[in-house]
Amino acid sequence: MAQLTNNDFSQFKLRVNIKTSIENAYRAWTTSSGVAAWFLGGMVFTDANGVERPVDSPAEPNDEYTCYFTNKPGVVIIKGKVLKANGKDTYSFSFSKGCPVSVTIYSEHNETIVELIESNLPTDEETIRKHYVGDSKGWIFYLTNLKSVLEGGLDLRNRNDDIKNVITH
């Protein structure tokens, strides 16, 4: 394979416009109930003492999270840590391979923008093929699903375990 030299594969940035308030978008990222409506599956946040946060209580810095498959609540998808949560428009957490994901929410032309940056990605060719491409594809779908859910639309996730290899995960 040819060397990848002219592009920065150590991070990617994605943006989506959503007709909702900044507050609603922030809650969708930082509460168990909000995340469960659009992302991978169920999410549990625990504080520094290991106490589970109520489903509508926003995550805080240094909380840990565990994400479960919706259809298989006992199966853990990923665990991580909340790195930053300012209570209004900025949130970051560790994700796949421990890489930070930063979410910034702001207004642009009378709509809410959710901007996601996943950074510090390893840049070896195998990781670029599997991680950079895979994570960015996944985030594109889930940001689209976030938009659909917050604008009063459908949850686009595939809920049928028997159907594989579809873009709706």
mmCIF file of N, CA, C and O in Angstrom, residues 24-63:
data_model
loop_
_atom_site.group_PDB
_atom_site.id
_atom_site.type_symbol
_atom_site.label_atom_id
_atom_site.label_comp_id
_atom_site.label_asym_id
_atom_site.label_seq_id
_atom_site.Cartn_x
_atom_site.Cartn_y
_atom_site.Cartn_z
ATOM 1 N N ASN A 24 -30.800 21.119 24.656
ATOM 2 C CA ASN A 24 -31.272 19.769 24.307
ATOM 3 C C ASN A 24 -30.144 18.928 23.722
ATOM 4 O O ASN A 24 -30.020 17.740 24.032
ATOM 5 N N ALA A 25 -29.339 19.531 22.863
ATOM 6 C CA ALA A 25 -28.222 18.797 22.264
ATOM 7 C C ALA A 25 -27.219 18.381 23.343
ATOM 8 O O ALA A 25 -26.720 17.255 23.334
ATOM 9 N N TYR A 26 -26.944 19.271 24.284
ATOM 10 C CA TYR A 26 -26.001 18.953 25.362
ATOM 11 C C TYR A 26 -26.528 17.785 26.214
ATOM 12 O O TYR A 26 -25.782 16.856 26.516
ATOM 13 N N ARG A 27 -27.802 17.832 26.566
ATOM 14 C CA ARG A 27 -28.395 16.727 27.362
ATOM 15 C C ARG A 27 -28.343 15.404 26.610
ATOM 16 O O ARG A 27 -28.177 14.345 27.213
ATOM 17 N N ALA A 28 -28.463 15.457 25.286
ATOM 18 C CA ALA A 28 -28.419 14.225 24.487
ATOM 19 C C ALA A 28 -27.056 13.543 24.592
ATOM 20 O O ALA A 28 -26.966 12.323 24.434
ATOM 21 N N TRP A 29 -26.009 14.297 24.847
ATOM 22 C CA TRP A 29 -24.661 13.735 24.989
ATOM 23 C C TRP A 29 -24.320 13.365 26.423
ATOM 24 O O TRP A 29 -23.499 12.479 26.643
ATOM 25 N N THR A 30 -24.899 14.054 27.399
ATOM 26 C CA THR A 30 -24.375 13.970 28.766
ATOM 27 C C THR A 30 -25.276 13.271 29.773
ATOM 28 O O THR A 30 -24.895 13.163 30.939
ATOM 29 N N THR A 31 -26.436 12.809 29.349
ATOM 30 C CA THR A 31 -27.299 12.057 30.269
ATOM 31 C C THR A 31 -27.518 10.647 29.727
ATOM 32 O O THR A 31 -27.520 10.438 28.510
ATOM 33 N N SER A 32 -27.686 9.706 30.625
ATOM 34 C CA SER A 32 -27.936 8.317 30.207
ATOM 35 C C SER A 32 -29.168 8.226 29.328
ATOM 36 O O SER A 32 -29.163 7.535 28.306
ATOM 37 N N SER A 33 -30.231 8.928 29.720
ATOM 38 C CA SER A 33 -31.461 8.875 28.918
ATOM 39 C C SER A 33 -31.255 9.526 27.554
ATOM 40 O O SER A 33 -31.772 9.036 26.551
ATOM 41 N N GLY A 34 -30.501 10.608 27.500
ATOM 42 C CA GLY A 34 -30.247 11.268 26.228
ATOM 43 C C GLY A 34 -29.435 10.406 25.281
ATOM 44 O O GLY A 34 -29.783 10.251 24.110
ATOM 45 N N VAL A 35 -28.363 9.809 25.774
ATOM 46 C CA VAL A 35 -27.496 8.981 24.938
ATOM 47 C C VAL A 35 -28.233 7.739 24.443
ATOM 48 O O VAL A 35 -28.096 7.344 23.283
ATOM 49 N N ALA A 36 -29.041 7.137 25.303
ATOM 50 C CA ALA A 36 -29.763 5.912 24.941
ATOM 51 C C ALA A 36 -30.721 6.132 23.777
ATOM 52 O O ALA A 36 -31.039 5.195 23.048
ATOM 53 N N ALA A 37 -31.154 7.367 23.566
ATOM 54 C CA ALA A 37 -32.127 7.657 22.512
ATOM 55 C C ALA A 37 -31.542 7.614 21.106
ATOM 56 O O ALA A 37 -32.275 7.463 20.142
ATOM 57 N N TRP A 38 -30.192 7.715 20.982
ATOM 58 C CA TRP A 38 -29.630 7.857 19.635
ATOM 59 C C TRP A 38 -28.309 7.140 19.404
ATOM 60 O O TRP A 38 -27.936 6.892 18.264
ATOM 61 N N PHE A 39 -27.564 6.807 20.449
ATOM 62 C CA PHE A 39 -26.209 6.289 20.280
ATOM 63 C C PHE A 39 -26.189 4.769 20.348
ATOM 64 O O PHE A 39 -27.208 4.114 20.271
ATOM 65 N N LEU A 40 -25.014 4.198 20.490
ATOM 66 C CA LEU A 40 -24.778 2.754 20.433
ATOM 67 C C LEU A 40 -25.803 1.930 21.202
ATOM 68 O O LEU A 40 -26.325 0.955 20.689
ATOM 69 N N GLY A 41 -26.032 2.284 22.433
ATOM 70 C CA GLY A 41 -26.946 1.512 23.274
ATOM 71 C C GLY A 41 -27.147 2.210 24.588
ATOM 72 O O GLY A 41 -27.046 3.427 24.670
ATOM 73 N N GLY A 42 -27.395 1.442 25.651
ATOM 74 C CA GLY A 42 -27.571 2.032 26.966
ATOM 75 C C GLY A 42 -26.259 2.577 27.493
ATOM 76 O O GLY A 42 -25.188 2.047 27.208
ATOM 77 N N MET A 43 -26.350 3.642 28.282
ATOM 78 C CA MET A 43 -25.154 4.276 28.839
ATOM 79 C C MET A 43 -25.390 4.500 30.322
ATOM 80 O O MET A 43 -26.454 4.979 30.722
ATOM 81 N N VAL A 44 -24.387 4.140 31.114
ATOM 82 C CA VAL A 44 -24.444 4.381 32.548
ATOM 83 C C VAL A 44 -23.245 5.244 32.915
ATOM 84 O O VAL A 44 -22.107 4.922 32.568
ATOM 85 N N PHE A 45 -23.515 6.353 33.605
ATOM 86 C CA PHE A 45 -22.455 7.216 34.121
ATOM 87 C C PHE A 45 -22.328 6.971 35.615
ATOM 88 O O PHE A 45 -23.335 6.877 36.322
ATOM 89 N N THR A 46 -21.104 6.888 36.101
ATOM 90 C CA THR A 46 -20.860 6.755 37.538
ATOM 91 C C THR A 46 -19.905 7.859 37.971
ATOM 92 O O THR A 46 -18.967 8.211 37.246
ATOM 93 N N ASP A 47 -20.152 8.391 39.169
ATOM 94 C CA ASP A 47 -19.296 9.471 39.665
ATOM 95 C C ASP A 47 -17.983 8.918 40.208
ATOM 96 O O ASP A 47 -17.735 7.703 40.161
ATOM 97 N N ALA A 48 -17.145 9.796 40.720
ATOM 98 C CA ALA A 48 -15.817 9.402 41.193
ATOM 99 C C ALA A 48 -15.871 8.377 42.324
ATOM 100 O O ALA A 48 -14.903 7.656 42.557
ATOM 101 N N ASN A 49 -17.009 8.299 43.016
ATOM 102 C CA ASN A 49 -17.181 7.318 44.100
ATOM 103 C C ASN A 49 -17.810 6.021 43.614
ATOM 104 O O ASN A 49 -18.132 5.150 44.419
ATOM 105 N N GLY A 50 -18.040 5.908 42.309
ATOM 106 C CA GLY A 50 -18.633 4.697 41.756
ATOM 107 C C GLY A 50 -20.147 4.644 41.867
ATOM 108 O O GLY A 50 -20.753 3.613 41.615
ATOM 109 N N VAL A 51 -20.765 5.767 42.226
ATOM 110 C CA VAL A 51 -22.222 5.831 42.369
ATOM 111 C C VAL A 51 -22.839 6.179 41.015
ATOM 112 O O VAL A 51 -22.434 7.146 40.364
ATOM 113 N N GLU A 52 -23.810 5.381 40.605
ATOM 114 C CA GLU A 52 -24.466 5.593 39.322
ATOM 115 C C GLU A 52 -25.288 6.874 39.347
ATOM 116 O O GLU A 52 -26.053 7.124 40.273
ATOM 117 N N ARG A 53 -25.113 7.684 38.319
ATOM 118 C CA ARG A 53 -25.898 8.925 38.202
ATOM 119 C C ARG A 53 -27.322 8.593 37.755
ATOM 120 O O ARG A 53 -27.523 7.672 36.959
ATOM 121 N N PRO A 54 -28.317 9.348 38.237
ATOM 122 C CA PRO A 54 -29.680 9.178 37.720
ATOM 123 C C PRO A 54 -29.697 9.401 36.211
ATOM 124 O O PRO A 54 -28.871 10.158 35.670
ATOM 125 N N VAL A 55 -30.626 8.766 35.506
ATOM 126 C CA VAL A 55 -30.629 8.777 34.040
ATOM 127 C C VAL A 55 -30.753 10.165 33.434
ATOM 128 O O VAL A 55 -30.321 10.383 32.307
ATOM 129 N N ASP A 56 -31.327 11.126 34.145
ATOM 130 C CA ASP A 56 -31.476 12.476 33.617
ATOM 131 C C ASP A 56 -30.481 13.466 34.215
ATOM 132 O O ASP A 56 -30.575 14.665 33.977
ATOM 133 N N SER A 57 -29.532 12.966 34.991
ATOM 134 C CA SER A 57 -28.515 13.812 35.601
ATOM 135 C C SER A 57 -27.291 13.875 34.687
ATOM 136 O O SER A 57 -26.761 12.836 34.288
ATOM 137 N N PRO A 58 -26.829 15.074 34.330
ATOM 138 C CA PRO A 58 -25.705 15.168 33.396
ATOM 139 C C PRO A 58 -24.387 14.668 33.986
ATOM 140 O O PRO A 58 -24.128 14.815 35.178
ATOM 141 N N ALA A 59 -23.598 14.084 33.107
ATOM 142 C CA ALA A 59 -22.265 13.619 33.485
ATOM 143 C C ALA A 59 -21.400 14.810 33.874
ATOM 144 O O ALA A 59 -21.621 15.934 33.430
ATOM 145 N N GLU A 60 -20.412 14.525 34.702
ATOM 146 C CA GLU A 60 -19.472 15.553 35.144
ATOM 147 C C GLU A 60 -18.048 15.073 34.885
ATOM 148 O O GLU A 60 -17.812 13.872 34.711
ATOM 149 N N PRO A 61 -17.087 16.013 34.860
ATOM 150 C CA PRO A 61 -15.696 15.615 34.642
ATOM 151 C C PRO A 61 -15.269 14.529 35.633
ATOM 152 O O PRO A 61 -15.670 14.558 36.800
ATOM 153 N N ASN A 62 -14.502 13.593 35.149
ATOM 154 C CA ASN A 62 -13.970 12.450 35.901
ATOM 155 C C ASN A 62 -14.978 11.347 36.155
ATOM 156 O O ASN A 62 -14.636 10.340 36.771
ATOM 157 N N ASP A 63 -16.219 11.511 35.709
ATOM 158 C CA ASP A 63 -17.160 10.386 35.745
ATOM 159 C C ASP A 63 -16.621 9.301 34.819
ATOM 160 O O ASP A 63 -15.864 9.582 33.876
#
